[in-house]
Amino acid sequence: MKSFPMFLTMAGRRVVIVGGDEQAAQKSRLILKTEAEIVLAAPELEPELAALVDSGRASHYAGPITPDLFRGAALVFIGTGCPGIDASIHAIAKEAGVVVNVVDQPHLCDATTPSLVDRDPVVVAIGTEGTAPVLGRQIKTQIETMLDPRLGGFAALAGRLRDAVAFRVPKEARREFWRRTFSGAAWDKHRSGAEREAAQMLKAEIEAGGIAEPTVGSIALVGAGPGARDLLTMRAVARLQEADIIYYDRLVDPDVLELARRDAERVFVGKEVGAHSWPQDKINQVIVASAKQGKKVVRLKSGDPSLFGRSTEEMAAAEAAGIAVEIVPGVTSASAAAASLNRALTERGQTDHVVISTGTCRPGAPNPDWGRMLNEGATLALYMAVARAGEIADTLMGNGAPADCTVEIVARASHSDEAIWKTTLGDLARTVAEDGVENPAIILVRRPKIIEPEAQRAKG
C-alpha cells in the first residue's frame, strides 16, 4: 500500500484551490461536502465559482501566488488548466510545507482524491492510488446500490442518542442494542420515510434500558428483474443484503443471489409453469411463519412481482397475520425484451399503447380475451404464452388482426444465452414449433395504426 487512507477533520480549516475554470470547479464541488473554508485563487472565476463567492461559501483571492497564500492550509488543489503553470505553482506551495494535489499530474500529488459514496456522516472512500480511476468509479457505483439513501440520516440520529445509550443501557447490553438498531424495526421505519416514528422507537427502547420487545419480522416481495443482476434496483439489492431468509423461484438467475448477504438462508421453491414444486398455499405459509420468527423475509421473483407474480395472495397472507409487507418493483420482461430488440414498446404515430397479458391461466379459468387486446396502435406483450402460440395467433387473426403483423420473440431476455426470433402473426405457430422456442420467453405482437395517405384524407 503506497498511500495510507485517512479521514481529515476539515471543520474550521482552510483549503486553497488554485484555478478559476472547470478543473477548479470540480475540486470545489468535492470540498463543498465538508465544513472547510474555501479560498479560490485565480485572476477571474467562471460563473459557478463566482456564485460560490457571492453566496459567502468561498472567498476569492486574485493577488500574486506566494508561499504565504498556502501557509497553514489543510489541503491545496492546483488546476489552472495549464500543466506548466500548475507545476510552477506546485513548487511555490511546497515551500509552505502543505499537502498538495495537482490535477492530472500524479507525480506532483502528495494526496489523491478518492471516489466517494456519501451518506454523511457515513462516507466510503475508494482509491486506486491513481492507477485506475475508472475502476474506482465502477466500485463506487456498486457500493451506491448497496447503501440506502437514508442511511446517513439514521446514522446521525444514532450519534445524537449515544450519550443517552451510555447513560441508560448497561455496558454489556450496548453492542446488542446497536446491532438491533441498525438492522431492526427502527431502521425499517426510518428508511420507509417514518423518521419521527423511528426516533420514538429508539428513545422508548433506551428508556427501557435497551431491552427490546420480541419483534415480528417483515416480508419484501422483491423483483429480481429479467435476469441480468445489474438490472436490479438499488432497493432490491438493499433488501437482499438485509434478508435473513430468501425464497426464490426457478427463473431467478443465480448471479442475483450472489448479491444477498453471505449468511442468508436460501430456499428454492421451484415454481414454474405447469410444475409447481411448492403449491402457492405452502409458500404463503412458510414466508409468514419465517416472518413470525422475527426474520426479514425476501420473496424473490423474476421480473416484477406485480405482473403475474401472484403477489396479491402472498400480500393477503402477510396482512392477515399482521406482518409488514412491501413490494419492491423490478424490470419486467417486456421492457427487457424491448431493450434486447433495441426498440421501444411504443412508437409515436404507430403504436401508442401497450397491453400486457398472460398466455397461461390457472387450471379451469377461462382464457384472456386476447382478440380484443390487439387493436390498431397496440403492442401486445404476452407472458408464458409459447405453449399456446398457435391458439393465440388464431384468436387474434380471427378478431381482425392482419396475418402480417410483426411478431418478435425474446427468450431469456438479458441472459447470456438470450435468443431472438422475428416472424409474423401468421407464421408464429410454425416458428415456435420448428425452432423449438421455450419459456421463459416474451412474445411481442405489434399492430401499427393505419395511416391514410394525405390525398385520401383530404378527399375524405
XYZ file of C-alpha atoms in Angstrom:
460
model
C 0.000 0.000 0.000
C 1.738 3.142 -1.224
C -0.944 5.505 0.103
C -2.413 5.492 3.600
C -6.171 6.234 3.692
C -7.241 8.710 6.366
C -10.215 10.976 7.051
C -9.118 14.538 7.813
C -11.022 16.858 10.136
C -11.971 19.829 7.946
C -14.226 21.974 10.124
C -12.714 25.440 10.500
C -9.695 24.636 8.301
C -8.679 26.308 5.057
C -8.486 24.685 1.610
C -6.877 26.636 -1.229
C -7.969 25.851 -4.780
C -5.851 27.460 -7.483
C -7.689 27.931 -10.773
C -10.814 29.641 -11.999
C -12.229 27.209 -14.552
C -13.822 23.739 -14.681
C -10.924 21.873 -13.047
C -11.131 24.146 -10.030
C -14.925 23.843 -10.024
C -14.657 20.051 -9.838
C -12.443 20.240 -6.753
C -14.739 22.852 -5.221
C -17.739 20.535 -5.533
C -15.782 17.928 -3.611
C -14.713 20.246 -0.780
C -18.191 21.778 -0.526
C -19.270 18.498 1.096
C -17.070 19.424 4.069
C -17.104 22.319 6.533
C -13.793 23.707 5.304
C -13.156 27.343 4.453
C -12.578 27.519 0.678
C -10.202 30.020 -0.943
C -10.347 30.291 -4.748
C -7.117 31.702 -6.157
C -7.360 32.947 -9.751
C -7.471 36.260 -11.622
C -11.054 35.522 -12.737
C -13.667 32.928 -11.829
C -16.086 31.081 -14.057
C -19.817 31.550 -13.175
C -20.174 28.524 -10.874
C -17.184 29.568 -8.774
C -18.248 33.207 -8.782
C -21.631 32.128 -7.415
C -19.887 30.348 -4.542
C -18.112 33.572 -3.633
C -21.335 35.593 -3.924
C -23.091 33.153 -1.587
C -20.338 33.503 1.002
C -19.367 29.832 0.797
C -15.929 30.667 -0.649
C -13.590 33.648 -0.852
C -11.758 34.945 -3.921
C -8.032 35.722 -3.983
C -6.773 37.428 -7.149
C -3.324 38.517 -5.938
C 0.150 37.103 -6.610
C 0.824 33.419 -5.857
C 3.305 33.253 -2.959
C 4.056 30.698 -0.228
C 2.085 32.855 2.219
C -1.130 32.076 0.315
C -0.765 28.388 1.183
C 0.777 28.509 4.625
C -1.357 26.687 7.209
C -3.794 25.276 4.652
C -5.136 21.787 5.286
C -5.076 20.988 1.555
C -4.105 22.684 -1.686
C -5.581 21.803 -5.074
C -3.970 23.164 -8.227
C -5.841 23.052 -11.528
C -5.370 26.057 -13.799
C -5.701 24.040 -16.990
C -2.037 24.577 -17.929
C 0.343 21.775 -16.826
C 3.372 24.093 -16.860
C 1.754 26.754 -14.700
C 0.445 24.048 -12.359
C 3.971 22.663 -11.891
C 5.310 26.132 -11.087
C 2.586 26.788 -8.520
C 3.204 23.347 -7.042
C 6.800 24.344 -6.275
C 5.617 27.525 -4.542
C 3.033 25.626 -2.478
C 5.609 23.082 -1.353
C 7.702 25.915 0.085
C 4.836 26.423 2.537
C 5.015 22.772 3.599
C 1.429 21.849 2.717
C -0.258 18.770 1.231
C -0.785 19.367 -2.495
C -2.899 17.757 -5.205
C -2.190 18.766 -8.810
C -4.903 17.862 -11.303
C -3.873 15.150 -13.799
C -0.232 15.103 -12.596
C 0.031 12.167 -10.143
C 3.797 12.592 -9.765
C 3.164 16.025 -8.208
C 0.474 14.825 -5.794
C 1.037 14.289 -2.081
C -2.558 13.050 -1.904
C -5.142 11.832 -4.403
C -8.892 12.336 -4.195
C -10.864 9.092 -3.873
C -14.233 8.225 -5.330
C -16.772 8.895 -2.583
C -20.013 7.253 -1.573
C -21.587 9.965 0.550
C -24.184 9.122 3.177
C -22.994 11.847 5.543
C -21.899 11.156 8.255
C -21.231 7.731 6.713
C -18.640 8.137 3.961
C -16.961 5.401 1.929
C -13.782 6.350 0.059
C -12.433 4.248 -2.814
C -8.885 4.781 -4.019
C -6.702 3.112 -6.641
C -3.526 5.157 -5.929
C -4.070 6.944 -9.228
C -3.636 3.788 -11.306
C -7.261 3.146 -12.343
C -9.710 5.982 -11.574
C -12.338 4.465 -13.874
C -12.263 1.269 -11.806
C -12.690 3.375 -8.668
C -15.840 4.909 -10.130
C -17.197 1.482 -11.054
C -16.665 0.259 -7.488
C -18.381 3.418 -6.248
C -21.417 2.591 -8.391
C -21.621 -0.892 -6.885
C -21.429 0.431 -3.325
C -24.016 3.133 -4.091
C -26.502 0.357 -4.862
C -25.763 -1.343 -1.535
C -26.225 1.615 0.817
C -29.704 3.001 1.383
C -30.001 6.733 0.567
C -31.433 7.336 4.071
C -28.561 5.626 5.867
C -26.734 8.846 6.718
C -29.739 10.386 8.435
C -30.213 7.288 10.558
C -26.524 7.193 11.481
C -26.770 10.849 12.512
C -29.786 10.019 14.720
C -27.810 7.206 16.349
C -24.963 9.616 17.004
C -27.278 12.053 18.776
C -28.508 9.240 21.015
C -25.103 7.843 22.011
C -24.959 9.754 25.301
C -28.445 8.592 26.255
C -27.485 4.989 25.455
C -24.342 5.282 27.578
C -26.446 6.564 30.491
C -29.436 4.191 30.251
C -28.237 0.947 28.649
C -25.928 -1.341 30.649
C -22.487 -1.671 29.106
C -22.857 -5.397 28.490
C -26.089 -4.815 26.527
C -24.915 -1.942 24.320
C -23.401 -3.965 21.483
C -26.618 -5.923 21.039
C -28.632 -2.695 21.270
C -26.650 -1.113 18.417
C -26.840 -4.315 16.370
C -30.634 -4.215 16.613
C -30.665 -0.506 15.921
C -29.010 -0.813 12.537
C -30.838 -3.936 11.432
C -34.179 -3.830 13.208
C -37.602 -2.256 13.181
C -36.433 1.318 13.836
C -34.177 1.247 10.780
C -37.028 -0.240 8.717
C -39.254 2.653 9.793
C -36.599 5.267 9.057
C -35.805 4.046 5.561
C -39.518 3.939 4.709
C -39.722 7.668 5.487
C -41.197 7.432 9.001
C -38.219 9.179 10.599
C -40.053 10.587 13.612
C -41.593 7.212 14.436
C -38.165 5.561 14.139
C -36.679 8.067 16.585
C -39.534 7.484 19.039
C -38.991 3.718 18.864
C -35.296 4.081 19.673
C -35.923 6.514 22.515
C -38.523 4.206 24.029
C -36.108 1.286 23.899
C -33.375 3.380 25.510
C -35.766 4.415 28.287
C -36.465 0.704 28.844
C -32.756 0.087 29.351
C -32.171 -1.261 25.855
C -34.456 -4.225 26.349
C -36.385 -4.819 23.142
C -39.800 -6.412 22.961
C -39.961 -9.561 20.798
C -40.322 -8.330 17.244
C -42.206 -9.646 14.247
C -40.234 -9.790 11.048
C -41.159 -8.419 7.661
C -41.740 -9.646 4.124
C -40.461 -7.984 0.977
C -41.724 -9.162 -2.408
C -38.685 -8.288 -4.485
C -38.461 -8.102 -8.253
C -35.292 -9.809 -9.500
C -35.756 -8.351 -12.973
C -35.459 -10.353 -16.184
C -32.117 -11.975 -15.404
C -29.024 -9.784 -15.542
C -28.183 -8.801 -11.999
C -27.162 -5.260 -12.922
C -30.808 -4.607 -13.844
C -31.895 -4.904 -10.197
C -32.980 -1.729 -8.463
C -30.917 -0.286 -5.641
C -33.751 -1.082 -3.235
C -33.850 -4.713 -4.374
C -30.126 -5.077 -3.662
C -30.598 -3.460 -0.256
C -33.362 -5.917 0.679
C -31.202 -8.865 -0.408
C -28.358 -7.546 1.730
C -30.660 -7.353 4.753
C -32.583 -10.609 4.336
C -32.366 -13.419 6.871
C -34.067 -15.859 4.502
C -34.780 -15.733 0.762
C -37.437 -17.793 -1.026
C -36.715 -17.769 -4.750
C -38.124 -19.195 -7.990
C -36.621 -21.230 -10.809
C -36.344 -18.197 -13.090
C -34.169 -16.178 -10.702
C -30.632 -16.060 -12.075
C -28.013 -17.475 -9.642
C -25.956 -14.286 -10.138
C -28.758 -12.321 -8.478
C -28.498 -14.473 -5.353
C -24.815 -13.580 -5.109
C -25.943 -10.085 -4.116
C -27.504 -11.446 -0.924
C -25.564 -11.381 2.291
C -23.426 -14.475 2.665
C -25.157 -15.947 5.739
C -28.728 -15.522 4.490
C -30.684 -18.766 4.230
C -31.821 -19.514 0.659
C -34.855 -21.686 -0.089
C -35.719 -22.778 -3.623
C -39.479 -23.025 -4.081
C -39.194 -24.328 -7.637
C -42.209 -22.639 -9.185
C -42.509 -22.977 -12.943
C -45.346 -23.090 -15.433
C -47.135 -26.429 -15.194
C -44.859 -27.804 -12.457
C -45.314 -26.053 -9.135
C -42.949 -27.953 -6.844
C -44.350 -25.851 -3.993
C -48.092 -25.070 -4.018
C -48.836 -21.387 -3.554
C -50.582 -22.026 -0.239
C -47.427 -23.630 1.139
C -45.312 -20.694 0.008
C -47.731 -18.318 1.728
C -47.473 -20.342 4.931
C -43.686 -20.588 5.078
C -42.959 -16.928 4.365
C -45.453 -15.892 7.050
C -44.025 -18.424 9.503
C -40.483 -17.136 8.917
C -41.581 -13.546 9.476
C -43.340 -14.555 12.721
C -39.966 -15.813 13.942
C -38.679 -12.263 13.636
C -36.850 -12.835 10.342
C -36.551 -10.443 7.448
C -38.018 -12.424 4.577
C -37.424 -11.771 0.898
C -39.718 -13.456 -1.589
C -37.600 -13.105 -4.731
C -39.493 -13.237 -8.009
C -38.285 -12.893 -11.566
C -39.335 -9.730 -13.378
C -41.739 -7.524 -11.452
C -43.713 -9.005 -8.519
C -46.848 -7.128 -9.577
C -47.018 -8.763 -13.021
C -48.150 -12.396 -12.962
C -46.169 -12.924 -9.767
C -49.091 -13.933 -7.534
C -48.141 -11.151 -5.180
C -51.741 -10.480 -4.159
C -52.024 -13.897 -2.500
C -48.762 -13.508 -0.591
C -49.594 -9.959 0.491
C -53.017 -11.068 1.716
C -51.441 -13.869 3.780
C -48.935 -11.442 5.330
C -51.536 -8.790 6.107
C -53.865 -11.368 7.647
C -51.032 -12.324 10.014
C -50.286 -8.689 10.882
C -46.897 -8.728 9.181
C -45.466 -5.713 7.381
C -45.104 -6.377 3.655
C -43.764 -4.311 0.783
C -43.376 -4.684 -2.961
C -40.025 -3.803 -4.486
C -40.586 -3.316 -8.225
C -38.385 -4.982 -10.794
C -37.698 -4.525 -14.501
C -40.382 -6.583 -16.211
C -39.520 -8.958 -19.036
C -41.407 -6.981 -21.685
C -39.170 -3.968 -21.038
C -36.076 -6.163 -21.115
C -37.211 -7.766 -24.376
C -37.719 -4.359 -25.982
C -34.236 -3.330 -24.844
C -32.774 -6.516 -26.357
C -34.509 -5.692 -29.630
C -33.135 -2.145 -29.425
C -36.546 -0.653 -29.966
C -39.281 0.899 -27.870
C -42.537 -0.738 -26.843
C -44.372 2.303 -28.198
C -43.638 4.397 -31.277
C -45.103 7.799 -31.963
C -47.725 7.630 -34.702
C -47.534 3.826 -34.874
C -48.170 2.184 -31.504
C -49.402 4.382 -28.672
C -50.376 1.816 -26.045
C -49.077 -1.441 -24.609
C -51.247 -4.323 -23.438
C -49.699 -6.949 -21.150
C -51.360 -10.343 -20.912
C -50.613 -13.892 -19.863
C -50.844 -16.907 -22.125
C -51.337 -19.313 -19.238
C -54.101 -19.010 -16.660
C -54.707 -21.228 -13.669
C -56.408 -24.562 -14.438
C -60.112 -24.208 -15.105
C -60.005 -20.440 -15.642
C -61.207 -19.015 -18.969
C -58.633 -17.703 -21.418
C -57.938 -13.963 -21.526
C -59.839 -12.182 -24.284
C -56.738 -11.882 -26.480
C -58.788 -10.945 -29.544
C -59.852 -7.596 -28.074
C -56.356 -6.673 -26.924
C -54.641 -6.165 -30.269
C -56.447 -3.204 -31.751
C -54.775 -0.701 -34.062
C -51.914 1.169 -32.408
C -51.245 -1.556 -29.838
C -48.244 -3.612 -28.840
C -49.367 -6.824 -27.172
C -46.828 -8.341 -24.767
C -47.606 -11.968 -23.994
C -46.048 -13.711 -20.992
C -45.878 -17.502 -20.595
C -47.540 -17.876 -23.997
C -45.165 -20.088 -26.006
C -47.147 -23.288 -25.438
C -50.316 -21.642 -26.739
C -48.810 -19.548 -29.511
C -50.921 -21.156 -32.259
C -54.173 -20.731 -30.365
C -53.376 -17.115 -29.547
C -52.448 -16.318 -33.160
C -55.676 -17.857 -34.460
C -57.711 -15.887 -31.913
C -56.012 -12.605 -32.824
C -56.423 -13.114 -36.566
C -59.999 -14.263 -36.043
C -60.671 -10.882 -34.449
C -59.289 -8.909 -37.382
C -55.559 -8.694 -36.741
C -53.650 -8.941 -40.059
C -51.560 -12.067 -40.568
C -48.574 -9.875 -41.452
C -48.434 -8.188 -38.027
C -44.838 -8.088 -36.819
C -44.076 -10.606 -34.076
C -40.842 -10.705 -32.063
C -39.989 -13.393 -29.542
C -37.276 -12.881 -26.948
C -36.333 -15.868 -24.814
C -34.319 -15.385 -21.615
C -34.052 -11.638 -22.152
C -30.855 -10.087 -20.722
C -29.291 -13.524 -20.012
C -26.061 -14.590 -21.689
C -27.985 -17.239 -23.684
C -30.711 -14.850 -24.847
C -32.356 -15.781 -28.173
C -34.464 -13.677 -30.542
C -36.873 -14.647 -33.334
C -38.652 -12.297 -35.769
C -41.709 -13.546 -37.611
C -45.317 -12.605 -38.390
C -48.591 -13.421 -36.702
C -49.472 -15.849 -39.468
C -46.174 -17.724 -39.055
C -45.993 -17.553 -35.245
C -47.099 -21.136 -34.543
C -44.744 -22.561 -37.167
C -41.782 -20.532 -35.876
C -42.341 -21.681 -32.299
C -42.729 -25.335 -33.317
C -39.908 -25.569 -35.856
C -37.351 -23.595 -33.844
C -38.227 -25.207 -30.520
C -38.904 -21.924 -28.705
C -39.264 -22.496 -24.967
C -40.158 -20.444 -21.927
C -39.166 -18.135 -20.379
C -39.981 -16.005 -23.400
C -41.907 -12.857 -24.230
C -43.966 -12.633 -27.417
C -44.414 -9.076 -28.704
C -47.095 -8.530 -31.355
C -47.296 -5.095 -32.991
C -50.289 -3.760 -34.878
C -49.420 -0.245 -36.062
C -52.029 2.344 -36.868
C -53.146 2.531 -40.466
C -52.218 5.992 -41.665
C -54.087 7.102 -44.753
C -52.206 8.998 -47.483
C -52.608 12.781 -47.342
C -54.574 12.894 -50.611
C -57.039 10.263 -49.413
C -57.588 12.087 -46.106
C -58.219 15.335 -47.969
C -60.685 13.607 -50.308
C -62.495 12.082 -47.369
